mmCIF file of C-alpha atoms in Angstrom:
data_model
loop_
_atom_site.group_PDB
_atom_site.id
_atom_site.type_symbol
_atom_site.label_atom_id
_atom_site.label_comp_id
_atom_site.label_asym_id
_atom_site.label_seq_id
_atom_site.Cartn_x
_atom_site.Cartn_y
_atom_site.Cartn_z
ATOM 1 C CA MET A 1 0.000 0.000 0.000
ATOM 2 C CA ASN A 2 1.165 3.526 -0.742
ATOM 3 C CA LYS A 3 2.552 5.056 2.468
ATOM 4 C CA ILE A 4 0.197 8.031 2.253
ATOM 5 C CA ASN A 5 -2.876 5.801 2.139
ATOM 6 C CA GLN A 6 -1.445 3.651 4.902
ATOM 7 C CA LEU A 7 -0.896 6.690 7.125
ATOM 8 C CA PHE A 8 -4.487 7.876 6.838
ATOM 9 C CA SER A 9 -5.906 4.372 7.227
ATOM 10 C CA GLU A 10 -4.031 3.927 10.511
ATOM 11 C CA ARG A 11 -4.475 7.378 12.048
ATOM 12 C CA HIS A 12 -7.839 8.982 12.761
ATOM 13 C CA ASP A 13 -6.955 11.220 15.711
ATOM 14 C CA ARG A 14 -6.781 14.488 13.699
ATOM 15 C CA LYS A 15 -3.261 15.055 14.992
ATOM 16 C CA LEU A 16 -1.194 14.308 11.898
ATOM 17 C CA LEU A 17 1.705 16.695 11.402
ATOM 18 C CA SER A 18 3.386 17.262 8.061
ATOM 19 C CA LEU A 19 6.362 19.606 7.747
ATOM 20 C CA TYR A 20 7.710 21.281 4.642
ATOM 21 C CA PHE A 21 11.294 22.284 3.980
ATOM 22 C CA CYS A 22 13.110 23.320 0.837
ATOM 23 C CA ALA A 23 15.832 20.945 -0.289
ATOM 24 C CA GLY A 24 19.214 22.648 -0.406
ATOM 25 C CA CYS A 25 18.458 25.304 2.204
ATOM 26 C CA PRO A 26 20.091 26.429 4.407
ATOM 27 C CA THR A 27 22.900 24.160 3.180
ATOM 28 C CA LEU A 28 23.153 21.873 0.182
ATOM 29 C CA ASP A 29 23.807 18.641 2.045
ATOM 30 C CA LEU A 30 21.252 18.883 4.872
ATOM 31 C CA THR A 31 18.346 17.075 3.173
ATOM 32 C CA GLY A 32 18.940 13.633 4.652
ATOM 33 C CA ALA A 33 19.546 14.969 8.156
ATOM 34 C CA VAL A 34 16.344 17.010 8.080
ATOM 35 C CA ILE A 35 14.273 14.020 6.974
ATOM 36 C CA THR A 36 15.680 11.583 9.527
ATOM 37 C CA THR A 37 15.428 14.149 12.326
ATOM 38 C CA LEU A 38 11.803 14.971 11.552
ATOM 39 C CA GLN A 39 10.915 11.299 11.447
ATOM 40 C CA ARG A 40 12.619 10.687 14.789
ATOM 41 C CA ARG A 41 10.782 13.649 16.331
ATOM 42 C CA GLY A 42 7.374 12.193 15.446
ATOM 43 C CA VAL A 43 6.450 14.025 12.245
ATOM 44 C CA SER A 44 3.817 12.062 10.309
ATOM 45 C CA MET A 45 4.744 13.092 6.767
ATOM 46 C CA ILE A 46 7.362 15.302 5.117
ATOM 47 C CA GLU A 47 7.038 17.620 2.128
ATOM 48 C CA VAL A 48 10.327 18.265 0.393
ATOM 49 C CA GLY A 49 10.361 21.389 -1.722
ATOM 50 C CA ILE A 50 12.016 21.392 -5.140
ATOM 51 C CA PRO A 51 13.494 24.910 -5.496
ATOM 52 C CA PHE A 52 12.251 26.946 -8.439
ATOM 53 C CA SER A 53 13.078 30.455 -9.612
ATOM 54 C CA ASP A 54 9.450 31.629 -9.917
ATOM 55 C CA PRO A 55 7.354 30.011 -7.144
ATOM 56 C CA LEU A 56 3.926 31.622 -7.646
ATOM 57 C CA ALA A 57 2.197 30.204 -4.552
ATOM 58 C CA ASP A 58 5.028 30.805 -2.109
ATOM 59 C CA GLY A 59 5.471 33.692 0.286
ATOM 60 C CA PRO A 60 8.766 35.465 0.953
ATOM 61 C CA VAL A 61 10.094 32.872 3.427
ATOM 62 C CA ILE A 62 9.783 29.871 1.128
ATOM 63 C CA GLU A 63 10.660 31.884 -1.967
ATOM 64 C CA GLY A 64 13.815 33.009 -0.189
ATOM 65 C CA ALA A 65 14.640 29.432 0.767
ATOM 66 C CA GLY A 66 14.330 28.410 -2.872
ATOM 67 C CA THR A 67 16.676 31.184 -3.932
ATOM 68 C CA VAL A 68 19.284 30.079 -1.381
ATOM 69 C CA ALA A 69 18.901 26.439 -2.472
ATOM 70 C CA LEU A 70 19.440 27.281 -6.134
ATOM 71 C CA ARG A 71 22.492 29.369 -5.283
ATOM 72 C CA ASN A 72 23.807 26.443 -3.247
ATOM 73 C CA GLY A 73 23.570 24.281 -6.356
ATOM 74 C CA MET A 74 20.471 22.175 -5.638
ATOM 75 C CA THR A 75 19.052 20.339 -8.653
ATOM 76 C CA LEU A 76 16.348 17.731 -9.028
ATOM 77 C CA ASP A 77 18.922 15.055 -9.868
ATOM 78 C CA LEU A 78 20.911 15.895 -6.747
ATOM 79 C CA LEU A 79 17.749 15.850 -4.631
ATOM 80 C CA PHE A 80 16.857 12.388 -5.917
ATOM 81 C CA SER A 81 20.366 11.207 -5.015
ATOM 82 C CA GLN A 82 19.995 12.596 -1.487
ATOM 83 C CA LEU A 83 16.613 10.931 -1.046
ATOM 84 C CA ARG A 84 17.915 7.612 -2.326
ATOM 85 C CA ALA A 85 20.727 7.743 0.249
ATOM 86 C CA VAL A 86 18.229 7.759 3.150
ATOM 87 C CA LYS A 87 15.483 5.679 1.538
ATOM 88 C CA ASP A 88 16.069 2.583 3.669
ATOM 89 C CA ASP A 89 15.824 4.623 6.876
ATOM 90 C CA VAL A 90 12.588 6.430 6.048
ATOM 91 C CA ARG A 91 9.303 4.864 7.139
ATOM 92 C CA ILE A 92 6.963 7.850 6.820
ATOM 93 C CA PRO A 93 5.563 9.250 3.554
ATOM 94 C CA LEU A 94 7.715 11.668 1.579
ATOM 95 C CA VAL A 95 5.953 14.115 -0.731
ATOM 96 C CA LEU A 96 7.794 16.231 -3.302
ATOM 97 C CA MET A 97 6.423 19.728 -3.852
ATOM 98 C CA GLY A 98 7.497 21.420 -7.046
ATOM 99 C CA TYR A 99 6.314 23.473 -9.981
ATOM 100 C CA LEU A 100 5.233 22.052 -13.313
ATOM 101 C CA ASN A 101 8.038 23.614 -15.339
ATOM 102 C CA VAL A 102 10.702 21.718 -13.402
ATOM 103 C CA ILE A 103 8.877 18.391 -13.724
ATOM 104 C CA MET A 104 8.089 18.811 -17.427
ATOM 105 C CA HIS A 105 11.711 19.730 -18.127
ATOM 106 C CA TYR A 106 12.841 16.592 -16.305
ATOM 107 C CA GLY A 107 10.185 14.487 -18.044
ATOM 108 C CA VAL A 108 6.980 13.209 -16.467
ATOM 109 C CA GLU A 109 7.858 9.529 -16.840
ATOM 110 C CA PRO A 110 11.471 9.862 -15.594
ATOM 111 C CA PHE A 111 10.263 12.024 -12.695
ATOM 112 C CA PHE A 112 7.833 9.430 -11.368
ATOM 113 C CA ALA A 113 10.258 6.578 -12.031
ATOM 114 C CA ARG A 114 12.873 8.342 -9.878
ATOM 115 C CA CYS A 115 10.238 9.004 -7.200
ATOM 116 C CA VAL A 116 9.731 5.254 -6.853
ATOM 117 C CA GLU A 117 13.489 4.594 -6.759
ATOM 118 C CA CYS A 118 13.920 7.154 -3.971
ATOM 119 C CA GLY A 119 10.985 6.211 -1.755
ATOM 120 C CA VAL A 120 8.717 9.158 -2.612
ATOM 121 C CA SER A 121 5.000 8.456 -2.109
ATOM 122 C CA GLY A 122 3.390 11.567 -3.559
ATOM 123 C CA CYS A 123 3.832 14.956 -5.153
ATOM 124 C CA ILE A 124 2.197 18.371 -5.062
ATOM 125 C CA ILE A 125 2.351 20.521 -8.191
ATOM 126 C CA PRO A 126 0.652 23.826 -7.292
ATOM 127 C CA ASP A 127 0.433 25.165 -10.851
ATOM 128 C CA LEU A 128 -0.722 21.927 -12.508
ATOM 129 C CA PRO A 129 -3.972 22.550 -14.460
ATOM 130 C CA PHE A 130 -6.532 19.924 -13.539
ATOM 131 C CA GLN A 131 -7.159 18.857 -17.138
ATOM 132 C CA ASP A 132 -3.422 18.337 -17.650
ATOM 133 C CA TYR A 133 -3.417 16.315 -14.435
ATOM 134 C CA LEU A 134 -6.164 14.055 -15.797
ATOM 135 C CA ASP A 135 -4.778 13.734 -19.335
ATOM 136 C CA VAL A 136 -1.007 13.730 -18.850
ATOM 137 C CA VAL A 137 0.134 13.353 -15.248
ATOM 138 C CA LYS A 138 -2.371 11.038 -13.564
ATOM 139 C CA PRO A 139 -1.974 8.071 -15.962
ATOM 140 C CA VAL A 140 1.793 8.038 -15.382
ATOM 141 C CA ALA A 141 1.549 8.654 -11.634
ATOM 142 C CA ASP A 142 -0.989 5.842 -11.276
ATOM 143 C CA ARG A 143 1.302 3.468 -13.115
ATOM 144 C CA TYR A 144 4.037 4.193 -10.569
ATOM 145 C CA ASP A 145 1.637 4.248 -7.586
ATOM 146 C CA ILE A 146 2.478 7.866 -6.768
ATOM 147 C CA ARG A 147 -0.258 10.085 -5.313
ATOM 148 C CA VAL A 148 -0.706 13.503 -6.906
ATOM 149 C CA ILE A 149 -2.116 15.802 -4.236
ATOM 150 C CA MET A 150 -4.397 18.639 -5.306
ATOM 151 C CA MET A 151 -5.025 21.896 -3.459
ATOM 152 C CA ILE A 152 -8.290 23.646 -2.657
ATOM 153 C CA THR A 153 -8.768 27.189 -1.325
ATOM 154 C CA PRO A 154 -11.681 29.190 0.126
ATOM 155 C CA GLU A 155 -12.440 30.283 -3.441
ATOM 156 C CA THR A 156 -12.685 26.757 -4.882
ATOM 157 C CA SER A 157 -16.275 25.919 -5.835
ATOM 158 C CA GLU A 158 -18.080 22.969 -4.291
ATOM 159 C CA GLU A 159 -18.411 21.442 -7.748
ATOM 160 C CA ARG A 160 -14.642 21.605 -8.295
ATOM 161 C CA ILE A 161 -13.919 20.274 -4.803
ATOM 162 C CA ARG A 162 -16.128 17.241 -5.390
ATOM 163 C CA PHE A 163 -14.526 16.707 -8.799
ATOM 164 C CA ILE A 164 -11.077 16.773 -7.198
ATOM 165 C CA ASP A 165 -12.283 14.400 -4.489
ATOM 166 C CA ASP A 166 -13.579 11.965 -7.118
ATOM 167 C CA HIS A 167 -10.392 11.963 -9.210
ATOM 168 C CA THR A 168 -7.599 11.983 -6.652
ATOM 169 C CA ASP A 169 -6.385 9.677 -3.914
ATOM 170 C CA GLY A 170 -4.241 10.143 -0.817
ATOM 171 C CA PHE A 171 -5.391 13.434 0.697
ATOM 172 C CA ILE A 172 -6.574 16.904 -0.252
ATOM 173 C CA TYR A 173 -4.335 19.855 0.603
ATOM 174 C CA MET A 174 -6.722 22.397 2.088
ATOM 175 C CA VAL A 175 -5.133 25.836 1.793
ATOM 176 C CA SER A 176 -6.296 28.064 4.648
ATOM 177 C CA SER A 177 -6.397 31.200 2.502
ATOM 178 C CA ALA A 178 -6.339 32.179 -1.144
ATOM 179 C CA GLY A 179 -3.063 34.071 -0.675
ATOM 180 C CA ILE A 180 0.551 32.970 -0.577
ATOM 181 C CA THR A 181 2.239 30.927 2.127
ATOM 182 C CA GLY A 182 3.253 32.514 5.417
ATOM 183 C CA ALA A 183 2.781 32.215 9.169
ATOM 184 C CA GLN A 184 -0.337 33.713 10.783
ATOM 185 C CA GLN A 185 -1.235 34.408 14.406
ATOM 186 C CA SER A 186 -4.897 33.363 14.175
ATOM 187 C CA PHE A 187 -7.658 32.300 11.809
ATOM 188 C CA GLY A 188 -10.608 34.697 11.539
ATOM 189 C CA ASP A 189 -14.299 33.859 11.329
ATOM 190 C CA ALA A 190 -14.266 33.622 7.530
ATOM 191 C CA LYS A 191 -11.517 30.990 7.529
ATOM 192 C CA LEU A 192 -13.174 29.002 10.305
ATOM 193 C CA ALA A 193 -16.442 29.064 8.342
ATOM 194 C CA TYR A 194 -14.530 27.741 5.324
ATOM 195 C CA PHE A 195 -13.081 24.915 7.428
ATOM 196 C CA GLU A 196 -16.559 24.021 8.694
ATOM 197 C CA ARG A 197 -18.077 24.155 5.203
ATOM 198 C CA ILE A 198 -15.537 21.719 3.794
ATOM 199 C CA ASP A 199 -15.809 19.473 6.865
ATOM 200 C CA ALA A 200 -19.576 19.264 6.329
ATOM 201 C CA MET A 201 -19.114 18.080 2.739
ATOM 202 C CA GLN A 202 -17.961 14.675 4.057
ATOM 203 C CA LEU A 203 -15.431 14.175 1.293
ATOM 204 C CA ARG A 204 -14.024 10.757 0.495
ATOM 205 C CA ASN A 205 -10.417 11.893 0.839
ATOM 206 C CA PRO A 206 -8.934 13.022 4.162
ATOM 207 C CA ARG A 207 -7.792 16.644 4.316
ATOM 208 C CA MET A 208 -4.667 18.365 5.613
ATOM 209 C CA ILE A 209 -4.803 22.110 6.319
ATOM 210 C CA GLY A 210 -1.785 24.244 5.475
ATOM 211 C CA PHE A 211 -0.660 27.871 5.045
ATOM 212 C CA GLY A 212 -0.380 30.022 8.160
ATOM 213 C CA ILE A 213 -0.059 27.506 10.994
ATOM 214 C CA SER A 214 2.539 28.753 13.466
ATOM 215 C CA ASN A 215 1.144 28.655 17.023
ATOM 216 C CA ARG A 216 -1.280 26.834 19.313
ATOM 217 C CA GLN A 217 -4.354 28.774 18.169
ATOM 218 C CA THR A 218 -3.888 28.122 14.464
ATOM 219 C CA LEU A 219 -2.829 24.513 15.135
ATOM 220 C CA GLU A 220 -5.913 23.678 17.187
ATOM 221 C CA SER A 221 -8.284 25.466 14.805
ATOM 222 C CA ALA A 222 -6.971 23.455 11.870
ATOM 223 C CA ARG A 223 -6.892 20.147 13.726
ATOM 224 C CA ALA A 224 -10.552 20.540 14.657
ATOM 225 C CA HIS A 225 -11.536 20.461 10.982
ATOM 226 C CA ALA A 226 -9.094 18.100 9.244
ATOM 227 C CA ALA A 227 -6.955 14.993 9.635
ATOM 228 C CA GLY A 228 -3.951 17.123 10.427
ATOM 229 C CA VAL A 229 -1.855 20.150 9.564
ATOM 230 C CA ILE A 230 0.962 21.142 7.263
ATOM 231 C CA ILE A 231 3.557 23.614 8.525
ATOM 232 C CA GLY A 232 5.954 25.221 6.087
ATOM 233 C CA SER A 233 7.044 28.832 6.563
ATOM 234 C CA LYS A 234 7.424 28.604 10.342
ATOM 235 C CA PHE A 235 9.687 25.553 10.153
ATOM 236 C CA VAL A 236 11.667 26.941 7.217
ATOM 237 C CA THR A 237 12.305 30.123 9.208
ATOM 238 C CA LEU A 238 13.469 28.187 12.253
ATOM 239 C CA LEU A 239 15.670 25.894 10.175
ATOM 240 C CA ASN A 240 17.281 28.899 8.505
ATOM 241 C CA GLU A 241 17.860 30.620 11.851
ATOM 242 C CA THR A 242 19.351 27.600 13.610
ATOM 243 C CA GLY A 243 20.948 25.679 10.742
ATOM 244 C CA ASP A 244 20.137 22.585 12.823
ATOM 245 C CA PRO A 245 16.989 20.468 12.293
ATOM 246 C CA GLU A 246 17.061 19.246 15.913
ATOM 247 C CA ARG A 247 17.057 22.778 17.356
ATOM 248 C CA ALA A 248 14.507 23.897 14.760
ATOM 249 C CA MET A 249 12.152 21.137 15.927
ATOM 250 C CA ASP A 250 12.633 22.139 19.565
ATOM 251 C CA GLU A 251 11.709 25.719 18.764
ATOM 252 C CA LEU A 252 8.772 24.701 16.565
ATOM 253 C CA PHE A 253 7.233 22.528 19.283
ATOM 254 C CA ASN A 254 7.685 25.389 21.751
ATOM 255 C CA ALA A 255 5.940 27.803 19.371
ATOM 256 C CA LEU A 256 3.032 25.411 18.904
ATOM 257 C CA LYS A 257 2.427 25.399 22.660
ATOM 258 C CA GLN A 258 2.025 29.183 22.839
#
């Protein structure tokens, strides 16, 4: 069974935690150490960012991390090599997050073949048009048993959400706001109403809420309406500040208690 599906079939406590970091930042060779540290510290799933020069959905923190990673010399081939080196030690799902241009340049078939070789269970492609997903990407991903995770936002129509739910597997990435990534101090009434509306739809796929989770209030609000949360900008900031995944995790857990 795909590790993503296995995770959600085993855990129903709404306390899943997925962390995002950008491969190659703050240093080129830290990827394996970040992954093994996060797994040891109890993270449920890890999103590994593929740096790109024009990340449309990313806020300044993650965009900056991508810039550093590219300057450090990170490439998709190098990332696959780093993932392969720790494959036998990784038990939790790994999800690659990258933009369509990078994947198309690499080749859709070679990309998913390398994902399998390196222990990757899924991918998120924020700028992938849904029709291209159905016609081009999904048939190849299905052949390699890789889950392609789609995003929804407060502006996504119910019709589109149900269509996504019917044609994807794994989980749905529920973006807390229609804006770019970045930490927030709280979720207002409009966002909470959005969470409740999607919760009431009783979708087939489990949902993970991301964008803006950085403290106890945002963590608990998201957990009340989904299977778990995705934290990106806050962890990336802490990893950049400390240069040490262990210390970054200590500081993240402290922040989530406040």
